[in-house]
XYZ file of N, CA and C in Angstrom:
510
model
N 0.832 -1.174 0.000
C 0.000 0.000 0.000
C 0.884 1.248 0.000
N 0.313 2.315 -0.542
C 1.011 3.579 -0.646
C 0.080 4.694 -0.181
N 0.615 5.923 -0.059
C -0.197 7.064 0.361
C -0.627 7.940 -0.803
N 0.060 7.840 -1.926
C -0.205 8.754 -3.028
C 0.473 10.099 -2.825
N 1.380 10.171 -1.855
C 2.197 11.361 -1.642
C 3.572 11.051 -2.250
N 3.892 11.713 -3.332
C 5.153 11.446 -4.034
C 6.313 11.826 -3.122
N 7.245 10.892 -2.940
C 8.382 11.114 -2.050
C 9.565 11.737 -2.781
N 9.692 11.452 -4.071
C 10.827 11.974 -4.832
C 10.582 11.830 -6.322
N 11.301 12.636 -7.064
C 11.342 12.470 -8.514
C 12.575 11.648 -8.836
N 12.359 10.565 -9.544
C 13.467 9.758 -10.023
C 13.581 9.926 -11.519
N 14.473 9.164 -12.110
C 14.663 9.259 -13.558
C 14.931 7.872 -14.136
N 14.122 7.492 -15.119
C 14.407 6.258 -15.864
C 15.622 6.548 -16.726
N 16.688 5.790 -16.476
C 17.929 6.006 -17.216
C 18.084 5.055 -18.391
N 17.531 3.847 -18.231
C 17.746 2.834 -19.255
C 16.552 1.894 -19.285
N 16.215 1.420 -20.478
C 15.132 0.459 -20.668
C 15.687 -0.711 -21.458
N 15.548 -1.917 -20.894
C 16.057 -3.126 -21.549
C 14.915 -4.091 -21.783
N 14.835 -4.669 -22.983
C 13.806 -5.655 -23.282
C 14.080 -6.929 -22.494
N 13.020 -7.553 -21.978
C 13.154 -8.818 -21.264
C 12.881 -10.018 -22.165
N 12.492 -9.754 -23.409
C 12.151 -10.823 -24.334
C 13.370 -11.497 -24.925
N 13.214 -12.786 -25.253
C 14.285 -13.523 -25.907
C 14.564 -12.927 -27.283
N 13.517 -12.413 -27.925
C 13.669 -11.773 -29.219
C 13.568 -10.272 -29.011
N 14.623 -9.564 -29.314
C 14.610 -8.115 -29.137
C 13.458 -7.507 -29.929
N 12.756 -6.595 -29.295
C 11.656 -5.923 -29.959
C 10.342 -6.678 -29.921
N 10.270 -7.788 -29.221
C 9.030 -8.553 -29.126
C 7.948 -7.699 -28.490
N 6.761 -7.682 -29.099
C 5.646 -6.900 -28.573
C 5.098 -7.472 -27.273
N 5.409 -8.715 -26.966
C 4.863 -9.357 -25.776
C 5.810 -9.314 -24.588
N 7.055 -8.963 -24.821
C 8.035 -8.956 -23.745
C 7.901 -7.706 -22.897
N 8.178 -7.870 -21.634
C 8.228 -6.726 -20.743
C 9.577 -6.051 -20.847
N 9.833 -5.127 -19.934
C 11.102 -4.406 -19.943
C 11.661 -4.324 -18.532
N 12.960 -4.127 -18.446
C 13.611 -3.824 -17.177
C 13.968 -2.344 -17.216
N 13.555 -1.630 -16.167
C 13.879 -0.221 -16.046
C 15.013 -0.049 -15.053
N 16.001 0.745 -15.418
C 17.062 1.158 -14.511
C 16.725 2.584 -14.105
N 16.518 2.792 -12.805
C 16.019 4.072 -12.311
C 16.987 4.691 -11.316
N 17.334 5.949 -11.566
C 18.064 6.745 -10.589
C 17.009 7.259 -9.621
N 17.152 6.949 -8.343
C 16.131 7.242 -7.339
C 16.086 8.709 -6.924
N 16.979 9.532 -7.406
C 16.972 10.942 -7.023
C 17.127 11.077 -5.517
N 16.230 11.822 -4.883
C 16.303 12.052 -3.437
C 15.638 10.954 -2.611
N 15.108 9.909 -3.249
C 14.476 8.822 -2.504
C 15.551 8.013 -1.792
N 15.422 7.878 -0.487
C 16.385 7.133 0.322
C 16.205 5.636 0.085
N 17.212 5.011 -0.486
C 17.157 3.570 -0.753
C 17.899 2.747 0.297
N 18.352 3.380 1.394
C 19.172 2.668 2.373
C 18.438 1.498 3.026
N 17.106 1.546 3.079
C 16.336 0.464 3.699
C 15.595 -0.386 2.664
N 15.895 -0.198 1.390
C 15.221 -0.939 0.322
C 16.068 -2.142 -0.071
N 15.418 -3.302 -0.155
C 16.096 -4.525 -0.574
C 15.334 -5.144 -1.742
N 15.989 -6.071 -2.414
C 15.331 -6.790 -3.507
C 14.040 -7.413 -2.980
N 12.968 -7.223 -3.721
C 11.658 -7.732 -3.324
C 10.742 -6.670 -2.746
N 11.304 -5.503 -2.371
C 10.473 -4.422 -1.833
C 9.672 -3.766 -2.949
N 8.533 -3.196 -2.565
C 7.676 -2.490 -3.516
C 7.992 -1.008 -3.527
N 8.015 -0.457 -4.720
C 8.172 0.979 -4.929
C 7.148 1.381 -5.984
N 6.368 2.433 -5.706
C 5.419 2.933 -6.696
C 6.166 3.846 -7.661
N 6.002 3.561 -8.943
C 6.592 4.379 -9.996
C 5.433 4.879 -10.850
N 5.219 6.196 -10.865
C 4.061 6.794 -11.532
C 2.763 6.212 -10.961
N 2.805 5.766 -9.711
C 1.626 5.216 -9.054
C 1.451 3.721 -9.201
N 2.268 3.103 -10.042
C 2.158 1.658 -10.265
C 3.129 0.922 -9.348
N 2.613 -0.039 -8.603
C 3.428 -0.824 -7.686
C 4.370 -1.722 -8.474
N 5.660 -1.570 -8.232
C 6.680 -2.385 -8.886
C 7.567 -3.020 -7.826
N 8.200 -4.131 -8.183
C 9.071 -4.850 -7.263
C 10.525 -4.625 -7.643
N 11.327 -4.186 -6.675
C 12.755 -3.988 -6.923
C 13.409 -5.341 -7.173
N 14.064 -5.473 -8.312
C 14.777 -6.713 -8.634
C 16.284 -6.542 -8.466
N 16.710 -5.304 -8.301
C 18.118 -4.995 -8.053
C 18.180 -3.635 -7.383
N 19.034 -3.494 -6.361
C 19.242 -2.223 -5.679
C 20.734 -2.018 -5.568
N 21.210 -0.855 -6.048
C 22.648 -0.600 -6.067
C 22.893 0.888 -5.837
N 23.159 1.257 -4.606
C 23.439 2.658 -4.294
C 22.227 3.539 -4.531
N 22.315 4.456 -5.479
C 21.241 5.403 -5.800
C 20.326 4.890 -6.901
N 20.572 3.682 -7.398
C 19.778 3.145 -8.498
C 19.094 1.843 -8.084
N 17.962 1.599 -8.749
C 17.289 0.317 -8.573
C 16.690 -0.079 -9.910
N 16.383 -1.370 -10.040
C 15.796 -1.899 -11.268
C 14.476 -2.580 -10.938
N 13.539 -2.486 -11.879
C 12.266 -3.190 -11.786
C 11.972 -3.820 -13.138
N 11.268 -4.933 -13.115
C 10.790 -5.561 -14.347
C 9.326 -5.180 -14.513
N 8.974 -4.702 -15.703
C 7.637 -4.193 -15.965
C 7.003 -5.023 -17.078
N 5.824 -5.567 -16.814
C 5.121 -6.375 -17.808
C 4.483 -5.488 -18.872
N 4.112 -6.086 -19.983
C 3.387 -5.363 -21.043
C 2.058 -4.830 -20.509
N 1.394 -5.576 -19.637
C 0.136 -5.121 -19.040
C 0.356 -3.816 -18.281
N 1.393 -3.773 -17.461
C 1.676 -2.541 -16.708
C 2.040 -1.395 -17.643
N 2.792 -1.676 -18.688
C 3.138 -0.630 -19.645
C 1.901 -0.073 -20.341
N 0.895 -0.924 -20.553
C -0.315 -0.474 -21.242
C -1.230 0.353 -20.342
N -1.008 0.318 -19.037
C -1.879 1.014 -18.093
C -1.211 2.201 -17.407
N 0.000 2.529 -17.811
C 0.716 3.630 -17.171
C 1.260 4.581 -18.224
N 1.566 5.780 -17.803
C 2.183 6.771 -18.687
C 3.588 7.067 -18.176
N 4.537 7.099 -19.085
C 5.886 7.508 -18.730
C 6.849 6.406 -18.364
N 6.444 5.144 -18.479
C 7.369 4.052 -18.163
C 7.991 3.445 -19.421
N 7.669 3.982 -20.563
C 8.139 3.418 -21.826
C 9.294 4.185 -22.444
N 9.830 5.186 -21.712
C 10.924 5.986 -22.255
C 11.724 6.601 -21.098
N 12.960 6.965 -21.348
C 13.738 7.650 -20.312
C 13.068 8.969 -19.935
N 13.171 9.322 -18.675
C 12.607 10.587 -18.207
C 12.251 10.528 -16.740
N 11.738 11.647 -16.233
C 11.390 11.751 -14.824
C 10.148 10.935 -14.490
N 10.153 10.363 -13.286
C 9.015 9.590 -12.783
C 8.808 9.899 -11.302
N 7.552 9.812 -10.863
C 7.216 9.981 -9.448
C 7.500 8.677 -8.715
N 8.108 8.779 -7.530
C 8.471 7.604 -6.744
C 7.921 7.695 -5.325
N 7.541 6.536 -4.790
C 7.123 6.425 -3.390
C 7.396 5.004 -2.914
N 8.043 4.882 -1.759
C 8.238 3.559 -1.163
C 6.928 3.106 -0.530
N 6.767 1.798 -0.386
C 5.558 1.234 0.218
C 5.438 1.664 1.677
N 4.184 1.764 2.134
C 3.901 2.099 3.525
C 4.361 0.996 4.464
N 4.798 1.390 5.644
C 5.004 0.466 6.740
C 3.839 0.666 7.693
N 3.483 -0.331 8.452
C 2.323 -0.254 9.342
C 2.389 0.952 10.274
N 3.556 1.331 10.740
C 3.684 2.431 11.698
C 3.778 3.803 11.034
N 3.789 3.871 9.693
C 3.929 5.152 8.996
C 2.686 6.015 9.131
N 2.915 7.305 9.104
C 1.813 8.267 9.095
C 1.175 8.262 7.713
N -0.140 8.261 7.686
C -0.876 8.266 6.420
C -1.216 9.710 6.075
N -0.448 10.304 5.164
C -0.645 11.708 4.826
C -1.542 11.921 3.627
N -1.876 10.859 2.920
C -2.715 10.990 1.733
C -3.908 10.065 1.843
N -4.115 9.264 0.825
C -5.166 8.250 0.810
C -4.494 6.887 0.751
N -5.219 5.837 1.037
C -4.671 4.498 0.826
C -4.724 4.203 -0.666
N -3.568 3.867 -1.231
C -3.434 3.629 -2.662
C -2.811 2.249 -2.841
N -3.453 1.406 -3.645
C -2.974 0.039 -3.812
C -1.778 -0.078 -4.741
N -1.650 0.835 -5.681
C -0.583 0.721 -6.671
C -0.972 -0.143 -7.849
N -2.232 -0.580 -7.900
C -2.733 -1.351 -9.039
C -3.420 -0.377 -9.978
N -2.804 -0.108 -11.107
C -3.296 0.896 -12.040
C -4.353 0.267 -12.939
N -5.490 0.960 -13.067
C -6.622 0.420 -13.819
C -6.716 0.926 -15.246
N -6.115 2.056 -15.552
C -6.223 2.547 -16.916
C -5.612 3.913 -17.097
N -5.680 4.378 -18.345
C -5.132 5.670 -18.719
C -6.249 6.663 -18.997
N -6.090 7.846 -18.501
C -7.018 8.922 -18.799
C -6.395 9.870 -19.806
N -7.203 10.818 -20.260
C -6.753 11.825 -21.213
C -7.002 13.195 -20.618
N -6.001 14.061 -20.680
C -6.163 15.423 -20.182
C -7.084 16.183 -21.126
N -8.150 16.767 -20.565
C -9.114 17.558 -21.328
C -8.837 19.045 -21.134
N -8.495 19.450 -19.913
C -8.224 20.857 -19.621
C -7.261 20.963 -18.449
N -6.460 22.007 -18.483
C -5.538 22.320 -17.390
C -5.449 23.838 -17.343
N -6.187 24.434 -16.392
C -6.344 25.874 -16.349
C -6.034 26.413 -14.965
N -5.502 27.656 -14.897
C -5.318 28.273 -13.578
C -6.680 28.518 -12.923
N -6.720 28.333 -11.616
C -7.944 28.576 -10.827
C -7.516 29.266 -9.538
N -7.411 30.597 -9.591
C -6.913 31.327 -8.426
C -5.455 30.999 -8.199
N -5.146 30.536 -7.003
C -3.764 30.173 -6.679
C -3.483 28.689 -6.918
N -4.402 27.988 -7.530
C -4.207 26.569 -7.825
C -4.490 26.319 -9.305
N -4.620 25.058 -9.664
C -4.878 24.659 -11.049
C -6.044 23.693 -11.099
N -6.885 23.837 -12.122
C -8.022 22.949 -12.376
C -7.599 21.977 -13.467
N -7.649 20.690 -13.145
C -7.291 19.639 -14.098
C -8.526 18.801 -14.378
N -8.872 18.677 -15.663
C -10.002 17.853 -16.077
C -9.453 16.715 -16.925
N -9.830 15.489 -16.555
C -9.383 14.301 -17.284
C -10.594 13.500 -17.746
N -10.416 12.769 -18.824
C -11.455 11.850 -19.305
C -10.994 10.432 -19.004
N -11.848 9.705 -18.303
C -11.588 8.304 -17.979
C -12.348 7.426 -18.971
N -11.793 6.262 -19.321
C -12.508 5.342 -20.204
C -13.842 4.910 -19.589
N -14.784 4.525 -20.435
C -16.127 4.138 -19.985
C -16.088 3.057 -18.906
N -15.197 2.090 -19.043
C -15.134 0.988 -18.076
C -14.746 1.462 -16.676
N -14.086 2.606 -16.571
C -13.651 3.109 -15.259
C -14.536 4.220 -14.725
N -15.298 4.861 -15.588
C -16.121 5.998 -15.187
C -17.083 5.698 -14.054
N -17.608 4.494 -14.021
C -18.588 4.141 -12.984
C -17.982 4.095 -11.578
N -16.659 4.070 -11.489
C -16.006 4.016 -10.184
C -15.637 5.396 -9.637
N -15.842 6.432 -10.424
C -15.511 7.784 -9.983
C -16.632 8.347 -9.123
N -16.262 8.968 -8.020
C -17.267 9.520 -7.105
C -16.852 10.914 -6.666
N -17.825 11.811 -6.606
C -17.609 13.157 -6.095
C -17.050 13.056 -4.671
N -15.950 13.728 -4.440
C -15.197 13.743 -3.177
C -14.518 12.407 -2.878
N -14.516 11.511 -3.850
C -13.740 10.283 -3.722
C -12.288 10.577 -4.067
N -11.439 9.589 -3.951
C -10.030 9.809 -4.281
C -9.674 9.065 -5.557
N -8.677 9.602 -6.244
C -8.145 8.993 -7.459
C -6.654 9.297 -7.482
N -5.895 8.415 -8.065
C -4.461 8.629 -8.159
C -4.099 8.867 -9.613
N -3.396 9.964 -9.866
C -2.942 10.325 -11.207
C -1.416 10.407 -11.172
N -0.763 9.533 -11.916
C 0.705 9.468 -11.953
C 1.317 9.338 -10.558
N 0.641 8.639 -9.685
C 1.159 8.395 -8.344
C 0.760 9.427 -7.321
N 0.023 10.462 -7.723
C -0.412 11.511 -6.805
C -1.872 11.269 -6.451
N -2.157 11.080 -5.168
C -3.523 10.853 -4.707
C -4.249 12.191 -4.594
N -5.404 12.278 -5.257
C -6.149 13.533 -5.348
C -7.619 13.306 -5.040
N -8.329 14.388 -4.731
C -9.758 14.324 -4.450
C -10.541 14.773 -5.680
N -11.555 14.012 -6.048
C -12.399 14.317 -7.204
C -13.389 15.415 -6.809
N -13.404 16.512 -7.569
C -14.301 17.643 -7.281
C -15.563 17.633 -8.120
N -15.554 16.931 -9.232
C -16.726 16.895 -10.101
C -16.588 15.693 -11.028
N -17.716 15.046 -11.339
C -17.763 13.944 -12.289
C -18.906 14.219 -13.259
N -18.628 14.091 -14.544
C -19.639 14.305 -15.575
C -19.593 13.139 -16.555
N -20.734 12.499 -16.777
C -20.798 11.434 -17.776
C -20.709 12.041 -19.166
N -19.911 11.410 -20.026
C -19.797 11.804 -21.435
C -19.960 10.533 -22.262
N -20.264 10.653 -23.564
C -20.543 9.462 -24.378
C -19.477 8.363 -24.333
N -18.207 8.729 -24.263
C -17.160 7.706 -24.290
C -16.491 7.482 -22.945
N -17.182 7.816 -21.852
C -16.614 7.597 -20.525
C -17.140 8.591 -19.517
N -16.227 9.149 -18.743
C -16.591 10.159 -17.751
C -15.451 11.156 -17.650
N -15.810 12.405 -17.461
C -14.806 13.425 -17.201
C -14.835 13.741 -15.719
N -13.658 13.913 -15.145
C -13.601 14.268 -13.738
C -12.636 15.430 -13.562
N -12.919 16.215 -12.525
C -12.148 17.418 -12.269
C -11.479 17.315 -10.926
N -10.229 17.750 -10.878
C -9.484 17.810 -9.618
C -8.835 19.169 -9.522
N -8.486 19.556 -8.304
C -7.850 20.838 -8.063
C -6.437 20.562 -7.555
N -5.459 21.136 -8.231
C -4.062 20.964 -7.828
C -3.611 22.214 -7.104
N -3.227 22.040 -5.860
C -2.813 23.174 -5.027
C -1.338 23.453 -5.255
């Protein structure tokens, strides 16, 4: 379990195919990630780390870097794990940890599409479109995780191809 409070920005440095045949559409990938400011001193192989909100298992830990193996299913349900670049990171909760956000499982259900991103006073209004299969799970004042950040839903509107939901970014 996670809180949805991003602990650090990391960076995907390298992506390696896990398939016997390079370029196989069915093979997963191994990501080599620089953990940035995330403290890895207590992380061992087998520990869970949320990357862009998706729960991944560390398969190698070496100083400031760690590796995870990512399945094609996970790649199809997340944004930003298919190329080098910055990613949101959070270590798994421990029972004694303070819960500063929401309880987040790290099981990603799908990809949304940004519809609007506008200033709203001293914050930002973000509107996303969720696929029809996920729209029924959205609730006003419920929580949702976007790229690993746990947020509160301020509005839900049914649309022909799913549902649009609005969140406020402070």
